[in-house]
Amino acid sequence: MSKNSIKEKNIIGFTINGQAVEAEEGWTVLETARYNGFHIPTLCYHEAIEPSGACRLCVVEVREGDWSKVVISCMYPVKEGIEILTDSPRVHNVRRWVLEMLLAECPASKEIQALAAEYGVSSSRFASVDKENQCMLCGLCVRVCNEIVGVNAISFASRGTSKEIATPYKVPSTACVACGSCVTVCPTGAMQARLDQVRGDISQRTGHGHAH
Ligand code: SF4
Ligand code: FES
């Protein structure tokens, strides 16, 4: 949906950090916040792909009448009269907890380390399964490959703690067109390390998008 202009109908008014804002019905809190210049940190969000709510870093506090709750802003639809707080103490507490979880899951990701440091998180209470892991299994790389590029070079493989992003049979994919979109959308740096495994030896390609 274009955010270049707000059409006259179905306009919703509410506040973000005390500032009155307007949005079209159907926009999410994250979309509206960005449109109005408010920063909300995200990892698994990409505007070309439907949000999945995988990382939970984009949490904000919503107040409505007597109650308040913490919601995932990339999926939460705007509503008339609500108050959104993007940086309240409650929001920061939840974000720090999310970042501790992510640090434990992806201890080798410099991107996550940097985000965690912004929130004063340098270590995690949670145990790491793999000290070398950078992938948080958000699935953005798989979805951009399938839904945007239109090839199916990579997918989720295995289950449970062995779940990972891989090519079929973990051999270089003949479907891969080496476009690099998966690397571009990956928020943690994990896909960069896997690209050679996905596309194979680029010097061996025929120019028809096939690896040998
Ligand atoms: S490689 Fe990157 S984009 Fe793909 S699932 Fe892992 S973190 Fe997400
Ligand atoms: S950016 Fe909203 S859940 Fe990841």
Short mmCIF file of C-alpha atoms and ligand atoms in Angstrom, two decimals:
data_model
loop_
_atom_site.label_atom_id
_atom_site.label_comp_id
_atom_site.label_asym_id
_atom_site.label_seq_id
_atom_site.Cartn_x
_atom_site.Cartn_y
_atom_site.Cartn_z
CA MET A 1 0.00 0.00 0.00
CA SER A 2 1.41 3.41 -0.91
CA LYS A 3 1.95 5.73 2.03
CA ASN A 4 2.60 8.75 -0.20
CA SER A 5 -0.79 10.26 0.42
CA ILE A 6 -3.61 9.67 2.86
CA LYS A 7 -6.92 9.43 1.04
CA GLU A 8 -9.93 11.29 2.45
CA LYS A 9 -11.89 8.26 3.56
CA ASN A 10 -11.37 5.77 6.39
CA ILE A 11 -8.93 7.97 8.24
CA ILE A 12 -8.13 6.91 11.79
CA GLY A 13 -6.77 9.31 14.40
CA PHE A 14 -4.69 8.29 17.40
CA THR A 15 -1.45 9.27 19.12
CA ILE A 16 2.11 8.04 19.02
CA ASN A 17 4.24 9.17 21.98
CA GLY A 18 1.65 11.87 22.64
CA GLN A 19 1.70 13.25 19.09
CA ALA A 20 -1.53 13.16 17.09
CA VAL A 21 -1.19 11.08 13.91
CA GLU A 22 -3.50 9.86 11.19
CA ALA A 23 -3.53 6.59 9.29
CA GLU A 24 -5.69 4.81 6.76
CA GLU A 25 -7.77 1.98 8.08
CA GLY A 26 -5.78 -1.22 7.57
CA TRP A 27 -2.37 0.27 8.21
CA THR A 28 -0.34 -1.28 10.97
CA VAL A 29 1.11 0.62 13.90
CA LEU A 30 4.62 0.11 12.46
CA GLU A 31 3.64 1.46 9.05
CA THR A 32 2.02 4.51 10.62
CA ALA A 33 4.94 5.11 12.96
CA ARG A 34 7.44 4.99 10.09
CA TYR A 35 5.24 7.20 7.92
CA ASN A 36 5.31 9.78 10.71
CA GLY A 37 9.03 9.49 11.40
CA PHE A 38 8.95 7.45 14.63
CA HIS A 39 11.68 4.84 14.96
CA ILE A 40 10.71 1.31 15.99
CA PRO A 41 13.48 -1.33 15.74
CA THR A 42 12.70 -4.34 13.55
CA LEU A 43 14.51 -7.44 12.38
CA CYS A 44 12.05 -9.70 10.57
CA TYR A 45 10.00 -6.95 8.89
CA HIS A 46 10.35 -6.14 5.19
CA GLU A 47 7.80 -3.91 3.50
CA ALA A 48 7.63 -6.13 0.39
CA ILE A 49 6.66 -9.20 2.42
CA GLU A 50 3.65 -9.85 4.69
CA PRO A 51 4.80 -9.60 8.32
CA SER A 52 5.23 -12.85 10.23
CA GLY A 53 5.88 -11.57 13.75
CA ALA A 54 8.94 -13.78 14.09
CA CYS A 55 11.36 -11.58 16.05
CA ARG A 56 9.05 -9.54 18.35
CA LEU A 57 11.60 -6.75 18.53
CA CYS A 58 9.08 -4.24 17.16
CA VAL A 59 6.89 -4.31 20.29
CA VAL A 60 5.13 -1.14 21.40
CA GLU A 61 2.72 -0.35 24.22
CA VAL A 62 -0.93 0.29 23.33
CA ARG A 63 -3.18 2.13 25.75
CA GLU A 64 -6.92 2.22 25.28
CA GLY A 65 -9.16 3.47 28.05
CA ASP A 66 -8.16 1.79 31.31
CA TRP A 67 -6.00 -0.96 29.90
CA SER A 68 -2.65 -1.21 28.22
CA LYS A 69 -0.80 -4.06 26.56
CA VAL A 70 2.37 -4.73 24.63
CA VAL A 71 1.77 -5.67 20.99
CA ILE A 72 3.81 -6.53 17.90
CA SER A 73 3.66 -3.30 15.91
CA CYS A 74 4.36 -4.84 12.49
CA MET A 75 1.13 -6.85 12.78
CA TYR A 76 -1.09 -4.69 14.98
CA PRO A 77 -3.73 -2.68 13.10
CA VAL A 78 -4.35 0.93 14.00
CA LYS A 79 -7.55 1.84 15.81
CA GLU A 80 -9.29 5.14 16.49
CA GLY A 81 -8.35 6.79 19.76
CA ILE A 82 -5.59 4.45 20.94
CA GLU A 83 -2.35 5.74 22.43
CA ILE A 84 0.88 4.16 21.21
CA LEU A 85 4.10 4.37 23.18
CA THR A 86 7.19 3.28 21.27
CA ASP A 87 9.79 3.80 23.99
CA SER A 88 8.08 3.35 27.37
CA PRO A 89 9.88 1.52 30.22
CA ARG A 90 7.59 -1.46 29.63
CA VAL A 91 8.50 -1.55 25.93
CA HIS A 92 12.21 -1.37 26.74
CA ASN A 93 11.90 -4.22 29.24
CA VAL A 94 10.25 -6.46 26.67
CA ARG A 95 12.76 -5.47 23.97
CA ARG A 96 15.68 -6.26 26.30
CA TRP A 97 14.14 -9.66 27.01
CA VAL A 98 13.65 -10.29 23.26
CA LEU A 99 17.26 -9.26 22.61
CA GLU A 100 18.54 -11.64 25.30
CA MET A 101 16.63 -14.44 23.59
CA LEU A 102 18.03 -13.44 20.19
CA LEU A 103 21.58 -13.16 21.54
CA ALA A 104 21.30 -16.71 22.86
CA GLU A 105 19.86 -17.95 19.57
CA CYS A 106 22.28 -16.06 17.29
CA PRO A 107 25.41 -15.41 19.37
CA ALA A 108 27.57 -14.90 16.25
CA SER A 109 25.37 -12.22 14.65
CA LYS A 110 27.08 -8.84 14.75
CA GLU A 111 23.80 -7.16 13.79
CA ILE A 112 22.02 -8.59 16.83
CA GLN A 113 24.98 -7.82 19.09
CA ALA A 114 24.85 -4.20 17.94
CA LEU A 115 21.10 -3.93 18.51
CA ALA A 116 21.44 -5.52 21.93
CA ALA A 117 24.18 -3.07 22.87
CA GLU A 118 21.85 -0.18 21.99
CA TYR A 119 19.53 -1.47 24.71
CA GLY A 120 22.32 -2.14 27.20
CA VAL A 121 22.18 -5.91 26.70
CA SER A 122 25.64 -7.50 26.51
CA SER A 123 24.92 -11.02 27.74
CA SER A 124 22.00 -13.43 27.94
CA ARG A 125 20.44 -15.48 30.71
CA PHE A 126 19.48 -18.06 28.12
CA ALA A 127 21.76 -20.85 26.95
CA SER A 128 23.09 -20.94 23.38
CA VAL A 129 22.79 -24.18 21.44
CA ASP A 130 25.30 -23.14 18.74
CA LYS A 131 27.92 -20.46 19.41
CA GLU A 132 28.49 -20.01 15.67
CA ASN A 133 24.85 -19.49 14.75
CA GLN A 134 23.72 -16.22 13.16
CA CYS A 135 20.32 -17.30 11.82
CA MET A 136 17.17 -16.56 13.81
CA LEU A 137 14.99 -18.58 11.39
CA CYS A 138 12.82 -15.60 10.53
CA GLY A 139 12.22 -17.01 7.05
CA LEU A 140 12.64 -13.69 5.20
CA CYS A 141 15.25 -15.21 2.88
CA VAL A 142 12.99 -18.14 1.99
CA ARG A 143 10.01 -15.90 1.39
CA VAL A 144 11.83 -13.36 -0.76
CA CYS A 145 13.26 -16.21 -2.83
CA ASN A 146 9.86 -17.86 -3.25
CA GLU A 147 7.42 -14.94 -3.27
CA ILE A 148 9.41 -12.08 -4.82
CA VAL A 149 12.14 -13.65 -6.98
CA GLY A 150 9.88 -16.57 -7.84
CA VAL A 151 12.37 -19.41 -7.51
CA ASN A 152 12.50 -21.91 -4.67
CA ALA A 153 16.21 -22.23 -4.14
CA ILE A 154 16.06 -22.40 -0.33
CA SER A 155 13.63 -23.60 2.31
CA PHE A 156 13.42 -24.63 5.96
CA ALA A 157 15.08 -28.00 6.50
CA SER A 158 14.80 -30.38 9.48
CA ARG A 159 12.81 -29.67 12.65
CA GLY A 160 13.26 -28.61 16.24
CA THR A 161 16.78 -27.55 17.20
CA SER A 162 18.10 -28.87 13.87
CA LYS A 163 15.84 -26.57 11.86
CA GLU A 164 17.83 -24.48 9.40
CA ILE A 165 17.71 -22.70 6.07
CA ALA A 166 19.12 -24.87 3.32
CA THR A 167 18.94 -25.91 -0.31
CA PRO A 168 17.32 -29.26 -1.14
CA TYR A 169 19.76 -32.03 -0.12
CA LYS A 170 22.13 -29.25 1.02
CA VAL A 171 23.84 -29.12 -2.36
CA PRO A 172 24.13 -25.97 -4.52
CA SER A 173 20.74 -25.18 -6.00
CA THR A 174 20.21 -25.35 -9.75
CA ALA A 175 17.21 -23.04 -9.23
CA CYS A 176 19.32 -20.29 -7.65
CA VAL A 177 19.81 -17.33 -9.98
CA ALA A 178 22.48 -15.81 -7.71
CA CYS A 179 20.47 -12.61 -7.37
CA GLY A 180 21.57 -12.11 -3.76
CA SER A 181 18.08 -11.04 -2.60
CA CYS A 182 18.27 -13.48 0.32
CA VAL A 183 21.47 -11.82 1.51
CA THR A 184 19.98 -8.36 1.13
CA VAL A 185 16.89 -9.09 3.23
CA CYS A 186 18.63 -11.18 5.90
CA PRO A 187 18.63 -9.04 9.06
CA THR A 188 21.33 -10.94 10.94
CA GLY A 189 24.12 -11.46 8.42
CA ALA A 190 23.50 -15.21 8.40
CA MET A 191 22.69 -15.54 4.72
CA GLN A 192 25.97 -13.99 3.60
CA ALA A 193 27.81 -16.98 5.04
CA ARG A 194 25.46 -19.42 3.29
CA LEU A 195 25.29 -17.90 -0.16
CA ASP A 196 28.22 -19.88 -1.54
CA GLN A 197 26.61 -23.10 -0.35
CA VAL A 198 23.31 -22.09 -1.99
CA ARG A 199 24.56 -20.92 -5.37
CA GLY A 200 27.65 -23.10 -5.71
CA ASP A 201 30.80 -21.99 -7.51
CA ILE A 202 29.69 -18.94 -9.46
CA SER A 203 32.61 -19.33 -11.92
CA GLN A 204 31.15 -22.68 -12.98
CA ARG A 205 27.81 -21.24 -14.09
CA THR A 206 26.78 -21.40 -17.73
CA GLY A 207 24.97 -18.08 -17.71
CA HIS A 208 21.62 -19.84 -17.78
CA GLY A 209 21.16 -19.79 -14.02
CA HIS A 210 22.39 -23.34 -13.46
CA ALA A 211 25.26 -24.53 -11.34
CA HIS A 212 27.19 -27.63 -12.33
S1 SF4 B 1 19.26 -16.67 6.97
FE1 SF4 B 1 18.66 -14.58 7.64
S2 SF4 B 1 16.75 -14.13 6.53
FE2 SF4 B 1 17.07 -16.36 6.44
S3 SF4 B 1 15.92 -17.18 8.18
FE3 SF4 B 1 18.04 -16.87 8.87
S4 SF4 B 1 18.03 -14.81 9.79
FE4 SF4 B 1 16.15 -14.95 8.55
S1 FES B 2 9.67 -6.81 13.07
FE1 FES B 2 7.74 -7.18 13.98
S2 FES B 2 7.98 -9.17 14.80
FE2 FES B 2 9.87 -8.86 13.79
#
